[in-house]
Short mmCIF file of C-alpha atoms in Angstrom, two decimals:
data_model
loop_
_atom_site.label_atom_id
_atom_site.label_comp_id
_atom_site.label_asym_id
_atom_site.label_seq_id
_atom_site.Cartn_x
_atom_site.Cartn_y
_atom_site.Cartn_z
CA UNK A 291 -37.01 0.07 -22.24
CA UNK A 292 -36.65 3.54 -23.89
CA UNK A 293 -38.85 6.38 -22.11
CA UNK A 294 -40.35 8.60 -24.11
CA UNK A 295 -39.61 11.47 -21.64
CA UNK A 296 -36.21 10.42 -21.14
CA UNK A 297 -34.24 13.63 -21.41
CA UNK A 298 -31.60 13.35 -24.72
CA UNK A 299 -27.64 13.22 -24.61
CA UNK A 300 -26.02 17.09 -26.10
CA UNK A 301 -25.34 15.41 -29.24
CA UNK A 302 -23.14 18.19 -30.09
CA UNK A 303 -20.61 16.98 -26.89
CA UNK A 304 -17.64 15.24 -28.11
CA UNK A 305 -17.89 12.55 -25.74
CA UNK A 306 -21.46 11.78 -27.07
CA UNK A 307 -20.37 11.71 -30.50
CA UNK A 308 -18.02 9.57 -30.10
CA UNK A 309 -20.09 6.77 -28.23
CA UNK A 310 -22.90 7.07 -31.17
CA UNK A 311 -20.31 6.34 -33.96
CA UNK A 312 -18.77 3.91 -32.03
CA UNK A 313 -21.40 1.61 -32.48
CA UNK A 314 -21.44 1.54 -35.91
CA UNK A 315 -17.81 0.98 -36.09
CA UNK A 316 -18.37 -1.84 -33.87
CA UNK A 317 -20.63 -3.32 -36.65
CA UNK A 318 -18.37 -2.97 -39.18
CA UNK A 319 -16.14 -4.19 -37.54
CA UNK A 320 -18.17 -7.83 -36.42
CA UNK A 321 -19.05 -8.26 -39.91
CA UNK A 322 -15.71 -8.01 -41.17
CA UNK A 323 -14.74 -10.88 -39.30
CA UNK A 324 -17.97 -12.72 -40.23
CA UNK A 325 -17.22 -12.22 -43.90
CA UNK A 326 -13.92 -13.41 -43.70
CA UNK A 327 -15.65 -17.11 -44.64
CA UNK A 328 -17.61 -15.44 -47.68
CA UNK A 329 -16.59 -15.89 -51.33
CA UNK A 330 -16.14 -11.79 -51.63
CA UNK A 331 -15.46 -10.71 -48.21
CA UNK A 332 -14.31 -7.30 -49.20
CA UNK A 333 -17.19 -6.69 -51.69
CA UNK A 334 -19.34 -8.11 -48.50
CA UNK A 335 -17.42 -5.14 -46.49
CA UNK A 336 -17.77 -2.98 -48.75
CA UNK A 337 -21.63 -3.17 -48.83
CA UNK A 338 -22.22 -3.24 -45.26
CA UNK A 339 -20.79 -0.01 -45.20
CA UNK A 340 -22.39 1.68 -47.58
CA UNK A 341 -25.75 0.83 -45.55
CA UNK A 342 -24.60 1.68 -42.47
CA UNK A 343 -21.34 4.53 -42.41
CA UNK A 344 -23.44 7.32 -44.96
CA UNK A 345 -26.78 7.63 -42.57
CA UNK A 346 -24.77 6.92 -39.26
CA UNK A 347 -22.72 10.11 -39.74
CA UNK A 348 -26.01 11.85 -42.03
CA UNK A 349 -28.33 11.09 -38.47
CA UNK A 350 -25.09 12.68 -36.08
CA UNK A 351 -24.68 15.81 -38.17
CA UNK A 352 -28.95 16.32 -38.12
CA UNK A 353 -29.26 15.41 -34.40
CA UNK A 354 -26.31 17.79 -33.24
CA UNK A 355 -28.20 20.39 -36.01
CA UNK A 356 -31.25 20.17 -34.46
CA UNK A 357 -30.42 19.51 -31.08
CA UNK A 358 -31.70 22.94 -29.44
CA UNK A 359 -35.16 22.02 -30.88
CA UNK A 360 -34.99 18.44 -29.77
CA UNK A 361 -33.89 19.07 -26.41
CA UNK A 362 -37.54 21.57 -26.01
CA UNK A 363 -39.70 18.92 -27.39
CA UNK A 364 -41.47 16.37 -24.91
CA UNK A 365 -40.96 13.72 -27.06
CA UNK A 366 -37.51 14.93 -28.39
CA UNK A 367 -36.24 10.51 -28.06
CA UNK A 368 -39.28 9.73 -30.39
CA UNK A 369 -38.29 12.41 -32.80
CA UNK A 370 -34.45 11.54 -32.26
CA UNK A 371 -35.58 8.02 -33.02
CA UNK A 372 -37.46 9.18 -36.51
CA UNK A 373 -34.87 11.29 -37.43
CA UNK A 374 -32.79 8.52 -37.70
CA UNK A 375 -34.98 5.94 -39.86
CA UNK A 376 -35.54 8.89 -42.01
CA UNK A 377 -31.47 9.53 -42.49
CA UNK A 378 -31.20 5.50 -42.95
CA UNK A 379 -34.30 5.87 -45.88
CA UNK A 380 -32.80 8.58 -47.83
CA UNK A 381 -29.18 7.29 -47.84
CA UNK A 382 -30.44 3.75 -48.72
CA UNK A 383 -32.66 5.33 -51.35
CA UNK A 384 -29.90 7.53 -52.91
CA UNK A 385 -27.82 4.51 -52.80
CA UNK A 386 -29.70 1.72 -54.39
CA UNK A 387 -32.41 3.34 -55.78
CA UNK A 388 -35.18 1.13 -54.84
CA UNK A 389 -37.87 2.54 -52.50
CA UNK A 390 -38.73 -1.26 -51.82
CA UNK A 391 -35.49 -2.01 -50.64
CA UNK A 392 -34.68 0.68 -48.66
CA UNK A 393 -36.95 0.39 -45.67
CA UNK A 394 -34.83 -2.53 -44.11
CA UNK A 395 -31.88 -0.94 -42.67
CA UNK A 396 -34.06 1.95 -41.30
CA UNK A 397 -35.94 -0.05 -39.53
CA UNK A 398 -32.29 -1.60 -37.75
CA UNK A 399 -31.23 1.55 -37.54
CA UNK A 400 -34.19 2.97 -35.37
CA UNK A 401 -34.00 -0.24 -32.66
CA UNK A 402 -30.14 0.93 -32.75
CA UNK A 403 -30.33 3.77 -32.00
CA UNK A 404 -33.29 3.35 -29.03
CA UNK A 405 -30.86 0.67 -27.52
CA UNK A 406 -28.07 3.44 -27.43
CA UNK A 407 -30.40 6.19 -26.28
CA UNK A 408 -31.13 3.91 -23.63
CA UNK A 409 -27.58 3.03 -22.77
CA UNK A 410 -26.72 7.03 -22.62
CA UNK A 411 -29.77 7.30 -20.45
CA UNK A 412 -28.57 4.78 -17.97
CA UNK A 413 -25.13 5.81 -18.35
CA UNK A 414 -26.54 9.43 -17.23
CA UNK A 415 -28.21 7.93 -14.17
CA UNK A 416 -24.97 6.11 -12.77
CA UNK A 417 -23.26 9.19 -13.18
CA UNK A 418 -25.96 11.12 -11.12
CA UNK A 419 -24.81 9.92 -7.44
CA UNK A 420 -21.42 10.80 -8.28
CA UNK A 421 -21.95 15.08 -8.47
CA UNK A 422 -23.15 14.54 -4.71
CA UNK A 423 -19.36 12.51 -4.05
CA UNK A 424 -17.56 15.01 -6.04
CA UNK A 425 -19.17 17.99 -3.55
CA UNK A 426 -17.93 16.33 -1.14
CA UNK A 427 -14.17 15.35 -2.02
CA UNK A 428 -14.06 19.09 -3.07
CA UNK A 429 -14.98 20.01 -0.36
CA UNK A 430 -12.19 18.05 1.65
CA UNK A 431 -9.92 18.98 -1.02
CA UNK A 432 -10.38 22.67 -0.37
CA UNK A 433 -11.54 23.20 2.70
CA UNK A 434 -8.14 23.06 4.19
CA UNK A 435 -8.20 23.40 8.29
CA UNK A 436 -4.73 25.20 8.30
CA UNK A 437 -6.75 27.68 5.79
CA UNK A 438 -9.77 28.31 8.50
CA UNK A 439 -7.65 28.69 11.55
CA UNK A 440 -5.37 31.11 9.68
CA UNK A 441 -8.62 33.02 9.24
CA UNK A 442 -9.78 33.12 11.88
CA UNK A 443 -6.86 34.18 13.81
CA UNK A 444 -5.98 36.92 10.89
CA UNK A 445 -9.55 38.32 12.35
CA UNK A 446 -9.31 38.40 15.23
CA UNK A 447 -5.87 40.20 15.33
CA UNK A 448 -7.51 43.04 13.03
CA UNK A 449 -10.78 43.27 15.34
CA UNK A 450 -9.26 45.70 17.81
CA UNK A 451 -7.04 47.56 15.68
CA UNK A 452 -8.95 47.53 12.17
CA UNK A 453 -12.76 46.32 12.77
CA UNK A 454 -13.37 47.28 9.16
CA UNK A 455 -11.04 45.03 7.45
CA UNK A 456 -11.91 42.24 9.95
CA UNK A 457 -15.25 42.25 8.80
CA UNK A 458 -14.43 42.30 5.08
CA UNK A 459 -12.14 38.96 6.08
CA UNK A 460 -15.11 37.50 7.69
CA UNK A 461 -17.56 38.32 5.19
CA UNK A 462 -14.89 36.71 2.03
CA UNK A 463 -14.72 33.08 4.01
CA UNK A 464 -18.15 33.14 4.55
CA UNK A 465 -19.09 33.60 0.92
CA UNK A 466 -16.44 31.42 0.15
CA UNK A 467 -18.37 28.91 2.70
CA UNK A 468 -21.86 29.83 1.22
CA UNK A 469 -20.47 29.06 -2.76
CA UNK A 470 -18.69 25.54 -1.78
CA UNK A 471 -22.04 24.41 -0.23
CA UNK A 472 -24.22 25.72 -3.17
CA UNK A 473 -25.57 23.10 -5.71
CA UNK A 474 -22.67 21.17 -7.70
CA UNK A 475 -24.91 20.98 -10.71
CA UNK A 476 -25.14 24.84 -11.23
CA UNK A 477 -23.59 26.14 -13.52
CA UNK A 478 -21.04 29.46 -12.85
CA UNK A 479 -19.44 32.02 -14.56
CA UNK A 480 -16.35 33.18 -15.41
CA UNK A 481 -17.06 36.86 -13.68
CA UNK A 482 -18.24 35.08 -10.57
CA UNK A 483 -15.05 32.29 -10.56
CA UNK A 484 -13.05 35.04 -10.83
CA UNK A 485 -14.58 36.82 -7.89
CA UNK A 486 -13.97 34.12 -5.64
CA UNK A 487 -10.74 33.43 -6.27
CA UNK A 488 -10.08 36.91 -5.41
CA UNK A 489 -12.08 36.59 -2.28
CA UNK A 490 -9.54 33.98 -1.52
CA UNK A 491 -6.58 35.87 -2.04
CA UNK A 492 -7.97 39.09 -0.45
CA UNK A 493 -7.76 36.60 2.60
CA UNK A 494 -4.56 35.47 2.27
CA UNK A 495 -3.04 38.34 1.85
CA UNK A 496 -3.65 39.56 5.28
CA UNK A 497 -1.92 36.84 6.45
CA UNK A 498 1.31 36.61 3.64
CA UNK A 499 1.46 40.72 3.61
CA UNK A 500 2.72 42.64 0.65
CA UNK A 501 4.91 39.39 -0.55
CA UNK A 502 2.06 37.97 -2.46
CA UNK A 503 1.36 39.62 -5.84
CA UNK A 504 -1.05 38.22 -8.23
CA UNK A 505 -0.80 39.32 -11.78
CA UNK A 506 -4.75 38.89 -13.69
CA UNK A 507 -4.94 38.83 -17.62
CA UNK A 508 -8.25 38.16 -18.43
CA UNK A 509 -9.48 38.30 -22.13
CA UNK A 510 -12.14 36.07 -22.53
CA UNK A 511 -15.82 36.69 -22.48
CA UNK A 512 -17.05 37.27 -18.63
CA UNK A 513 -20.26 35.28 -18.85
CA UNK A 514 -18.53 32.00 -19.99
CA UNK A 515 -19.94 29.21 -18.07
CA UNK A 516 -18.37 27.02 -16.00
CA UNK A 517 -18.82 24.35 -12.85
CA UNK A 518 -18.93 25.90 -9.85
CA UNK A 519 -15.37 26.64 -8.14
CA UNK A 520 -12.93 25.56 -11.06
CA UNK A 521 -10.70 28.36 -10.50
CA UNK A 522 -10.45 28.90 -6.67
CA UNK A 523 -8.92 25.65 -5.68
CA UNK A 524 -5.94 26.37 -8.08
CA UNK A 525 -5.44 29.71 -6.81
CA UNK A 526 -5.04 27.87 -3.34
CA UNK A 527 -2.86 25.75 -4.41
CA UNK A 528 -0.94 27.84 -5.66
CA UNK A 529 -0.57 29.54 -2.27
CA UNK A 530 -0.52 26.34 -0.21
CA UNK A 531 2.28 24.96 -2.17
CA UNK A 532 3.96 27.38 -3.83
CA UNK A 533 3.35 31.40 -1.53
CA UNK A 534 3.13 29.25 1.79
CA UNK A 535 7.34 27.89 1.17
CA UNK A 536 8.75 30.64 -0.30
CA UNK A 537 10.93 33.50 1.46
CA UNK A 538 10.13 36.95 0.08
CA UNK A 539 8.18 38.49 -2.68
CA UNK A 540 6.06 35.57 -5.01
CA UNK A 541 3.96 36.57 -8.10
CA UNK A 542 0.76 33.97 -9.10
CA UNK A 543 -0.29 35.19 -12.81
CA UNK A 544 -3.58 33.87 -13.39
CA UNK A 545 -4.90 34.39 -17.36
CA UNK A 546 -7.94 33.35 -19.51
CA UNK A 547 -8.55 33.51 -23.30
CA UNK A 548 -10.68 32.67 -25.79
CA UNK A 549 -9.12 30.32 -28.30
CA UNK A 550 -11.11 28.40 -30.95
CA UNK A 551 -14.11 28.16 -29.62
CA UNK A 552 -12.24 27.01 -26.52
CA UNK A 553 -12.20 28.84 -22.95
CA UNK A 554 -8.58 28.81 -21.64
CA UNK A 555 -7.86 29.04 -17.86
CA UNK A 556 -3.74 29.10 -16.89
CA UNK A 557 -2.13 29.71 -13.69
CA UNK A 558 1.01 29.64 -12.83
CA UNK A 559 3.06 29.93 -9.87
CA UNK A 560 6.35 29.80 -8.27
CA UNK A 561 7.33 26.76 -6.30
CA UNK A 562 10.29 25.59 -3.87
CA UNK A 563 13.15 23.12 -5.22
CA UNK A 564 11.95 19.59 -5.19
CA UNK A 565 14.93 18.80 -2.86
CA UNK A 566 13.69 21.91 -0.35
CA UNK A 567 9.33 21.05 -0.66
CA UNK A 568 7.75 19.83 2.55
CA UNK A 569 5.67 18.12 1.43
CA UNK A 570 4.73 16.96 -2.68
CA UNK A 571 0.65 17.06 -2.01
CA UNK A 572 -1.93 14.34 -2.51
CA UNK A 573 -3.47 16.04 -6.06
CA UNK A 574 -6.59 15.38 -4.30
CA UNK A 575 -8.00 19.21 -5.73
CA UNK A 576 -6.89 18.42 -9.40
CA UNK A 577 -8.08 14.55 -9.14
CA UNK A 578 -11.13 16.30 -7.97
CA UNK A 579 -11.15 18.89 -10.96
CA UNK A 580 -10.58 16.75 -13.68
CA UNK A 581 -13.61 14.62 -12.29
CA UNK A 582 -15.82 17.22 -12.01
CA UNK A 583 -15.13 18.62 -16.00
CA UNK A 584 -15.04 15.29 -16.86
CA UNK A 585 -19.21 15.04 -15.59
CA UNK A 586 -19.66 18.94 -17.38
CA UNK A 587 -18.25 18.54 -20.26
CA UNK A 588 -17.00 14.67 -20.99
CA UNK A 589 -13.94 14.22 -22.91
CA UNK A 590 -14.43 18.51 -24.74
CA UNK A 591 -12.05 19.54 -21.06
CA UNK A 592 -8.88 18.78 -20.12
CA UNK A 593 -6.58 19.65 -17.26
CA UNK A 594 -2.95 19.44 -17.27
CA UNK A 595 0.27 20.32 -15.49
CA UNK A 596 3.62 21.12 -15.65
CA UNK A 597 6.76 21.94 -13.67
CA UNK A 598 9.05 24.22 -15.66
CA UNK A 599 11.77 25.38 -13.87
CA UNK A 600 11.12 27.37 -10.70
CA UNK A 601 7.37 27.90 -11.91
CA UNK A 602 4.32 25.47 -11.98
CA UNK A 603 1.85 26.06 -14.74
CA UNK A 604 -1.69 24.71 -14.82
CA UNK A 605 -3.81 24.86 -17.93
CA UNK A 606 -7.82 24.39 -18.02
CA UNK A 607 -9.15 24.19 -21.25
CA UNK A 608 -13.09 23.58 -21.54
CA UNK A 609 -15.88 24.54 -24.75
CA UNK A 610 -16.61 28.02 -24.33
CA UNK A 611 -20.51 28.42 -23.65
CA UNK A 612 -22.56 31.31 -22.52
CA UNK A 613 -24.28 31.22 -19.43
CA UNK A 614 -27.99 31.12 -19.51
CA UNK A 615 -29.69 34.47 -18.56
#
């Protein structure tokens, strides 16, 4: 059932959490209905859990405590597994005081937890095939063929007259090319997010001129990691529906910030009047964004939006966490 070399959840990811304790409440709940018949059933409730609510949350707090070690040992499920008979022990121990008493519920507590181990192991393996179909609706979500041509016809206008710049157009799409076909599973960083999205608007702006202006305030740490290509896509679409519509001079401010322990990313833009926009969009990139953190991160990121006004505002927020090496 339960490999021994089957690697372990991030205990300390919210999503995680949240899917361990639920099983206990799940318990609780069952037996509350099954004591409903007993002579006591809120002394009966009451004792259930005491055996089962102090070393569920006493086994959570260890595992995320000790998770760095756990996650380097090659039998980190076996230890995970230990871990939490031993929590079960003590708590029954402190509890009823009786060391020959309190070796049931570990035992329960150990085939618990290996059946939800397994579950988050299979849950991690159906979520596998879906990085590979998230490359490649981002990639139809930003990959836009109106974007290419543009391009491509921006460079070859500036070929005869200015070579130089040509080639610096050429040489932006193709490492924005080169990072939307790199590995979906690799982890970025802010510094390098940033750089593409100003790759991308380096290219647009030989096409939209001096009109577009994009105002950066950036304030959190530069080697924050993050899934590959988080930022770019909003910065086009900002341009696609918002630059692209709009007659004169438009300013996209893009920030980021460190806030609790949480990595910030906002963007906002100006936008045409409902009444005068061509065309709404699909939200294919932000249906595609909010997939993607939701396979990095779980339910720690969130992604919302907002029309205020004139002005569309996007905000990213994800756990700040430094980039390996």
């Amino acid at each position: 059932m339960l490999s021994l070399m089957t690697p372990l959840p991030d205990f300390r990811n919210l999503g995680v959490m949240l899917r361990v304790l639920l099983l206990p409440l799940l318990l609780l709940c069952a037996d509350g209905l099954l004591a409903l018949g007993a002579p006591e059933p809120l002394w009966h409730w009451l004792q259930t859990a005491l055996a089962i609510v102090p070393g569920s949350l006493l086994t959570l707090a260890l595992l995320a405590l000790a998770q760095p070690w756990l996650a380097r040992q090659r039998l980190g499920p076996l230890w995970a597994l230990a871990l939490t008979g031993g929590c079960f022990a003590l708590c029954q121990y402190a509890l009823r005081g009786e060391l020959g008493q309190a070796w049931a519920a570990p035992w329960v507590a150990a085939l618990a937890a290996a059946l939800l181990l397994h579950y988050l192991s299979l849950r991690q393996r159906a979520l596998s095939p879906a990085l590979a179909e998230a490359r490649l609706a981002a990639l139809q979500a930003r990959i836009r063929p109106h974007f290419l041509f543009n391009t491509l016809n921006a460079a070859i206008a500036l070929i005869r007259l200015q070579p130089a710049k040509a080639e610096s157009v050429l040489e932006n799409l193709s490492d924005l090319f080169r990072a939307q076909m790199a590995d979906p599973a690799r982890a970025s960083t802010l510094a390098r997010e940033v750089e593409l999205a100003r790759m991308y608007l380096a290219i647009e702006s030989e096409r939209l001129g001096p009109r577009l202006r994009v105002a950066w305030q950036l304030d959190a740490p530069q080697d924050a990691a993050l899934p590959p290509l988080i930022l770019q896509p909003l910065v086009e679409n900002a341009v696609y529906h918002g630059a692209e519509r709009l007659a004169g001079e438009v300013e996209i401010r893009v920030a980021a910030r460190l806030a609790g322990g949480l990595l910030e990313l906002a963007l906002d833009n100006p936008v045409p009047d409902e009444s005068d926009a061509a065309s709404p969009g699909s939200g294919m990139a932000l249906s595609n964004l909010r997939e993607r953190l939701a396979l990095f991160f779980d339910a720690e990121a969130s992604l919302a939006t907002e029309r205020r006004g004139d002005r569309y505002h996007t905000r990213l927020r994800l756990p700040y966490r430094r980039a390996a090496g």
